[in-house]
Coordinates of C-alpha atoms and ligand atoms in Angstrom, one line a residue:
X1 CA 38.1 45.5 -3.1
X2 CA 36.2 47.5 -5.7
X3 CA 33.8 50.3 -4.5
X4 CA 30.4 50.6 -6.0
X5 CA 31.4 54.0 -7.4
X6 CA 34.0 52.1 -9.5
X7 CA 31.3 50.4 -11.5
X8 CA 30.3 52.0 -14.7
X9 CA 26.5 52.5 -14.7
X10 CA 26.2 54.1 -18.1
X11 CA 25.2 50.9 -19.7
X12 CA 21.6 50.5 -18.5
X13 CA 18.9 48.0 -19.6
X14 CA 15.3 47.3 -18.8
X15 CA 14.7 43.9 -17.4
X16 CA 11.3 42.3 -17.1
X17 CA 10.6 40.2 -14.0
X18 CA 9.5 36.8 -15.4
X19 CA 9.2 35.0 -12.1
X20 CA 9.8 35.7 -8.4
X21 CA 9.7 33.0 -5.8
X22 CA 10.6 32.6 -2.2
X23 CA 13.4 30.1 -1.5
X24 CA 13.4 30.2 2.3
X25 CA 10.7 28.9 4.6
X26 CA 8.1 31.4 5.8
X27 CA 9.5 31.8 9.3
X28 CA 13.1 32.3 8.1
X29 CA 14.8 35.4 6.7
X30 CA 13.3 36.1 3.2
X31 CA 15.4 35.0 0.3
X32 CA 13.9 35.2 -3.2
X33 CA 15.0 34.1 -6.6
X34 CA 14.1 36.5 -9.5
X35 CA 14.2 35.5 -13.1
X36 CA 14.7 38.4 -15.4
X37 CA 14.4 38.9 -19.1
X38 CA 16.6 41.5 -20.9
X39 CA 15.3 42.3 -24.4
X40 CA 18.5 43.8 -25.7
X41 CA 21.0 41.9 -27.9
X42 CA 23.9 44.0 -26.6
X43 CA 23.4 42.7 -23.1
X44 CA 25.7 39.7 -22.7
X45 CA 25.9 38.3 -19.2
X46 CA 28.0 35.2 -18.3
X47 CA 28.6 32.8 -15.5
X48 CA 31.1 34.4 -13.1
X49 CA 29.7 37.8 -13.5
X50 CA 27.4 40.1 -11.5
X51 CA 25.1 42.8 -12.7
X52 CA 23.8 46.0 -11.0
X53 CA 20.2 47.0 -10.1
X54 CA 19.4 50.7 -10.1
X55 CA 16.7 52.1 -7.9
X56 CA 15.8 55.8 -7.6
X57 CA 14.5 56.7 -4.2
X58 CA 12.5 59.8 -3.4
X59 CA 12.6 61.1 0.1
X60 CA 12.8 64.4 2.1
X61 CA 16.3 64.9 0.9
X62 CA 15.5 64.6 -2.7
X63 CA 16.1 61.8 -5.2
X64 CA 19.0 59.4 -4.8
X65 CA 20.1 56.8 -7.2
X66 CA 20.9 53.5 -5.5
X67 CA 23.1 51.0 -7.2
X68 CA 23.7 47.4 -5.8
X69 CA 25.3 44.3 -7.3
X70 CA 23.9 40.8 -7.6
X71 CA 25.7 37.6 -8.6
X72 CA 24.5 35.6 -11.6
X73 CA 22.8 32.6 -9.9
X74 CA 22.1 30.3 -12.8
X75 CA 23.4 29.7 -16.3
X76 CA 22.2 32.7 -18.4
X77 CA 20.0 31.8 -21.3
X78 CA 21.0 33.7 -24.4
X79 CA 18.8 34.0 -27.4
X80 CA 19.2 36.2 -30.5
X81 CA 17.5 39.2 -29.0
X82 CA 17.1 38.5 -25.3
X83 CA 18.9 37.1 -22.3
X84 CA 17.4 35.4 -19.2
X85 CA 19.3 35.8 -16.0
X86 CA 18.6 34.8 -12.4
X87 CA 19.5 36.5 -9.1
X88 CA 19.1 35.7 -5.5
X89 CA 18.3 38.4 -3.0
X90 CA 17.9 38.5 0.7
X91 CA 15.5 41.1 2.2
X92 CA 17.9 43.2 4.3
X93 CA 16.9 45.2 7.3
X94 CA 19.1 46.7 9.9
X95 CA 19.1 49.1 12.8
X96 CA 20.4 52.6 12.0
X97 CA 23.4 53.4 14.2
X98 CA 22.4 57.0 14.7
X99 CA 18.6 56.9 15.0
X100 CA 18.3 53.4 16.4
X101 CA 15.4 52.9 14.0
X102 CA 14.8 49.8 11.8
X103 CA 15.9 50.6 8.3
X104 CA 14.9 48.6 5.3
X105 CA 17.7 47.9 2.8
X106 CA 16.7 49.9 -0.2
X107 CA 17.4 47.7 -3.2
X108 CA 16.9 44.3 -1.6
X109 CA 13.4 45.3 -0.4
X110 CA 12.6 46.8 -3.8
X111 CA 13.6 43.6 -5.5
X112 CA 11.8 41.4 -3.0
X113 CA 8.6 43.4 -3.6
X114 CA 8.7 43.1 -7.4
X115 CA 6.0 41.1 -9.1
X116 CA 6.1 39.1 -12.3
X117 CA 5.7 41.6 -15.2
X118 CA 7.4 44.5 -13.5
X119 CA 10.3 46.2 -15.2
X120 CA 13.5 47.1 -13.4
X121 CA 16.7 48.8 -14.5
X122 CA 19.9 46.8 -14.5
X123 CA 23.5 47.7 -15.3
X124 CA 26.7 45.9 -16.2
X125 CA 27.5 43.1 -16.4
X126 CA 30.6 43.2 -14.2
X127 CA 33.3 40.6 -13.5
X128 CA 33.2 38.7 -10.2
X129 CA 36.5 38.4 -8.4
X130 CA 36.6 34.7 -9.1
X131 CA 36.0 32.5 -12.1
X132 CA 35.8 28.9 -13.1
X133 CA 39.4 27.7 -13.7
X134 CA 40.2 26.6 -17.3
X135 CA 42.0 23.6 -15.9
X136 CA 39.4 20.8 -15.8
X137 CA 41.5 19.0 -13.1
X138 CA 41.2 22.0 -10.8
X139 CA 39.8 21.3 -7.3
X140 CA 37.4 23.9 -5.9
X141 CA 36.7 24.4 -2.2
X142 CA 33.6 26.7 -2.1
X143 CA 32.6 28.3 1.2
X144 CA 29.4 30.2 1.5
X145 CA 26.4 31.2 3.5
X146 CA 23.1 32.8 2.6
X147 CA 23.0 34.4 -0.8
X148 CA 26.7 33.5 -1.2
X149 CA 25.4 30.3 -2.7
X150 CA 24.3 32.3 -5.9
X151 CA 27.6 32.3 -7.8
X152 CA 28.5 28.8 -6.6
X153 CA 25.2 27.3 -7.8
X154 CA 25.9 28.9 -11.2
X155 CA 29.4 27.5 -11.3
X156 CA 28.3 24.0 -10.3
X157 CA 25.5 23.9 -12.8
X158 CA 27.8 25.3 -15.6
X159 CA 30.6 22.8 -14.8
X160 CA 28.3 19.7 -14.8
X161 CA 26.1 20.9 -17.8
X162 CA 28.5 22.7 -20.1
X163 CA 32.1 21.7 -19.3
X164 CA 32.9 18.3 -20.8
X165 CA 35.2 16.0 -18.8
X166 CA 35.5 18.1 -15.6
X167 CA 37.7 15.9 -13.4
X168 CA 38.5 18.2 -10.5
X169 CA 36.8 17.8 -7.2
X170 CA 34.3 20.3 -5.7
X171 CA 33.7 20.6 -2.0
X172 CA 30.9 23.0 -1.1
X173 CA 30.7 24.2 2.5
X174 CA 27.3 25.8 3.1
X175 CA 25.9 27.1 6.3
X176 CA 22.3 27.5 7.4
X177 CA 20.2 27.3 10.5
X178 CA 18.3 24.2 9.5
X179 CA 18.0 21.9 6.5
X180 CA 14.9 23.9 5.4
X181 CA 17.1 27.0 4.9
X182 CA 19.7 25.3 2.7
X183 CA 19.0 27.2 -0.5
X184 CA 18.7 24.9 -3.5
X185 CA 19.2 21.9 -1.3
X186 CA 15.8 22.0 0.5
X187 CA 12.2 21.1 0.0
X188 CA 11.5 24.4 -1.8
X189 CA 14.1 23.6 -4.5
X190 CA 16.7 20.8 -4.5
X191 CA 18.4 21.8 -7.7
X192 CA 22.0 21.5 -6.3
X193 CA 21.3 18.0 -5.0
X194 CA 21.1 16.8 -8.6
X195 CA 24.9 17.2 -8.8
X196 CA 25.8 15.4 -5.6
X197 CA 28.4 12.9 -6.5
X198 CA 30.8 11.1 -4.1
X199 CA 33.6 11.2 -6.7
X200 CA 33.6 14.9 -7.7
X201 CA 31.0 17.0 -5.9
X202 CA 30.2 17.0 -2.2
X203 CA 28.1 19.5 -0.3
X204 CA 28.9 19.8 3.4
X205 CA 26.1 21.4 5.3
X206 CA 26.9 23.2 8.5
X207 CA 23.8 23.8 10.7
X208 CA 23.9 26.4 13.5
X209 CA 21.8 25.4 16.5
X210 CA 22.0 29.0 17.7
X211 CA 19.6 31.8 17.0
X212 CA 22.1 33.5 14.9
X213 CA 22.0 31.2 11.9
X214 CA 24.9 32.9 10.2
X215 CA 27.1 32.0 13.2
X216 CA 30.3 31.2 11.3
X217 CA 31.6 28.7 14.0
X218 CA 29.6 25.9 12.4
X219 CA 31.4 26.3 9.0
X220 CA 34.7 26.3 10.8
X221 CA 33.9 23.1 12.6
X222 CA 32.8 21.5 9.3
X223 CA 36.1 22.4 7.7
X224 CA 38.1 21.0 10.6
X225 CA 36.1 17.8 10.5
X226 CA 37.1 17.4 6.9
X227 CA 40.8 17.9 7.6
X228 CA 42.1 14.8 5.8
X229 CA 40.2 15.6 2.6
X230 CA 41.2 19.3 2.6
X231 CA 44.9 18.5 3.3
X232 CA 44.8 16.1 0.3
X233 CA 43.2 18.7 -1.9
X234 CA 45.7 21.4 -0.7
X235 CA 48.6 19.2 -1.6
X236 CA 47.7 19.9 -5.3
X237 CA 48.7 23.1 -6.7
X238 CA 45.5 23.4 -8.7
X239 CA 43.2 23.8 -5.7
X240 CA 41.2 27.0 -5.4
X241 CA 39.3 28.3 -2.4
X242 CA 36.5 30.7 -3.0
X243 CA 34.5 32.4 -0.3
X244 CA 31.2 34.2 -0.8
X245 CA 28.5 35.9 1.1
X246 CA 28.1 38.1 4.2
X247 CA 31.3 39.1 5.9
X248 CA 30.6 36.8 8.8
X249 CA 31.4 33.8 6.7
X250 CA 35.1 34.9 6.8
X251 CA 35.4 35.0 10.6
X252 CA 37.3 32.1 12.0
X253 CA 38.3 30.6 8.6
X254 CA 42.0 31.3 9.2
X255 CA 41.8 29.5 12.5
X256 CA 40.0 26.5 11.0
X257 CA 42.5 26.2 8.1
X258 CA 45.4 26.6 10.6
X259 CA 44.1 23.6 12.5
X260 CA 43.7 21.7 9.3
X261 CA 47.3 22.2 8.1
X262 CA 48.8 22.0 11.6
X263 CA 49.9 25.5 12.6
X264 CA 49.2 29.2 12.0
X265 CA 52.7 29.6 10.4
X266 CA 52.0 26.8 7.9
X267 CA 48.6 28.2 7.1
X268 CA 50.0 31.7 6.7
X269 CA 52.5 30.5 4.1
X270 CA 50.0 28.3 2.2
X271 CA 47.4 31.0 2.1
X272 CA 50.0 33.5 0.8
X273 CA 50.8 31.0 -2.0
X274 CA 47.1 30.6 -2.7
X275 CA 46.5 34.4 -2.8
X276 CA 49.6 35.0 -5.0
X277 CA 48.3 32.4 -7.5
X278 CA 44.7 34.0 -7.3
X279 CA 43.5 30.7 -5.7
X280 CA 42.1 32.2 -2.5
X281 CA 39.4 34.7 -3.5
X282 CA 36.7 36.3 -1.4
X283 CA 33.4 37.9 -2.5
X284 CA 32.3 39.5 0.7
X285 CA 29.4 42.0 1.1
Ligands
FAD301 C1 29.9 41.6 -6.2 C2 28.7 41.6 -5.3 C3 27.8 40.6 -5.4 C4 26.6 40.5 -4.6 N1 25.7 39.5 -4.8 C5 24.6 39.5 -4.0 C6 23.7 38.4 -4.2 O1 23.8 37.5 -5.1 N2 22.5 38.5 -3.4 C7 22.4 39.4 -2.4 O2 21.3 39.4 -1.7 N3 23.3 40.4 -2.2 C8 24.4 40.5 -3.0 N4 25.3 41.5 -2.8 C9 24.9 42.5 -1.8 C10 23.9 43.5 -2.5 O3 24.7 44.3 -3.5 C11 23.4 44.6 -1.5 O4 24.4 45.1 -0.7 C12 22.3 44.0 -0.6 O5 21.2 43.5 -1.4 C13 21.8 45.1 0.3 O6 21.3 46.2 -0.4 P1 20.2 47.1 0.1 O7 20.1 48.3 -0.8 O8 18.9 46.4 0.3 O9 20.7 47.6 1.5 P2 21.3 48.9 2.0 O10 20.2 50.0 2.0 O11 22.5 49.2 1.2 O12 21.7 48.5 3.4 C14 22.7 47.6 3.6 C15 22.6 47.0 5.0 O13 22.3 45.6 4.9 C16 23.4 44.8 5.3 N5 23.6 43.7 4.3 C17 23.8 43.9 3.0 N6 23.9 42.7 2.3 C18 23.6 41.7 3.2 C19 23.4 40.3 3.2 N7 23.5 39.6 2.1 N8 23.2 39.7 4.4 C20 23.0 40.4 5.5 N9 23.2 41.7 5.6 C21 23.4 42.4 4.5 C22 24.6 45.7 5.3 O14 25.6 45.2 6.2 C23 24.0 47.0 5.7 O15 23.8 47.0 7.1 C24 26.4 41.5 -3.6 C25 27.4 42.5 -3.4 C26 28.5 42.6 -4.2 C27 29.5 43.7 -4.0

């Protein structure tokens, strides 16, 4: 896995916030969508890429430059002299292990607090670990939670808008606490539902009845419940499994797939094949 220090931050651009809107309900964790305009013809950002956001923080220890990555969440709009890109960001807070104090994630809070018209500094773009296969018959099993939906939403829109004759099947497993928190599939924005299609695209929603909405158990159960369909898809060599989002999404997946294929040994062998063919790819953060 690449480290943040591996990313070249020398290419920097100003991006204007055109729009910021909350995608999650008021009583849930805050997830926002930001639409950015980059007025620089040399900035060329594509689907299956991410870009960086740079924030300088001043504190008692001096100035620190903070660099974080965000996946492209929609089809970038490229004009002669400008590009419009979209990102999804969750406002992150966590308890500092040493002080026990609540700590606000630096860049996610910065982004969530931006208003339309503000300018921010972005870097990149950078490749994501996965990409849309060139084979139009490829099957995609996409597994995500939270902001992990960002690259998948961009993929799905791109496939159904821009790729002619896509024949592969797409199965999206997406976890949330309630239907209201299903990003792009809720009352706030139902963009992804436009592509629901029994023949090629299905979204399987996994709701967690527990307080920890990102409890991965629910996704595992949904995968097990779809055993027949997944076995059928895995019988084709051109099936890809992509996983995106918080590291919790990964927990239990191996067990679930082992149940689907019949044993841990069988799954170990099949997963090794998938990995060797770059068909099992994780974007975990
Ligand atoms: C290739 C790549 C693509 C990414 N795409 C996105 C994206 O599309 N949207 C997005 O919101 N983030 C994305 N991230 C994560 C993002 O880069 C930041 O790590 C995140 O916004 C937190 O940064 P921060 O400066 O606010 O937090 P920091 O000050 O760095 O604090 C990080 C703390 O927040 C926790 N944390 C970080 N991210 C999450 C999360 N999503 N959910 C729960 N806890 C988290 C960490 O475990 C840690 O405890 C991506 C990361 C990578 C490597």
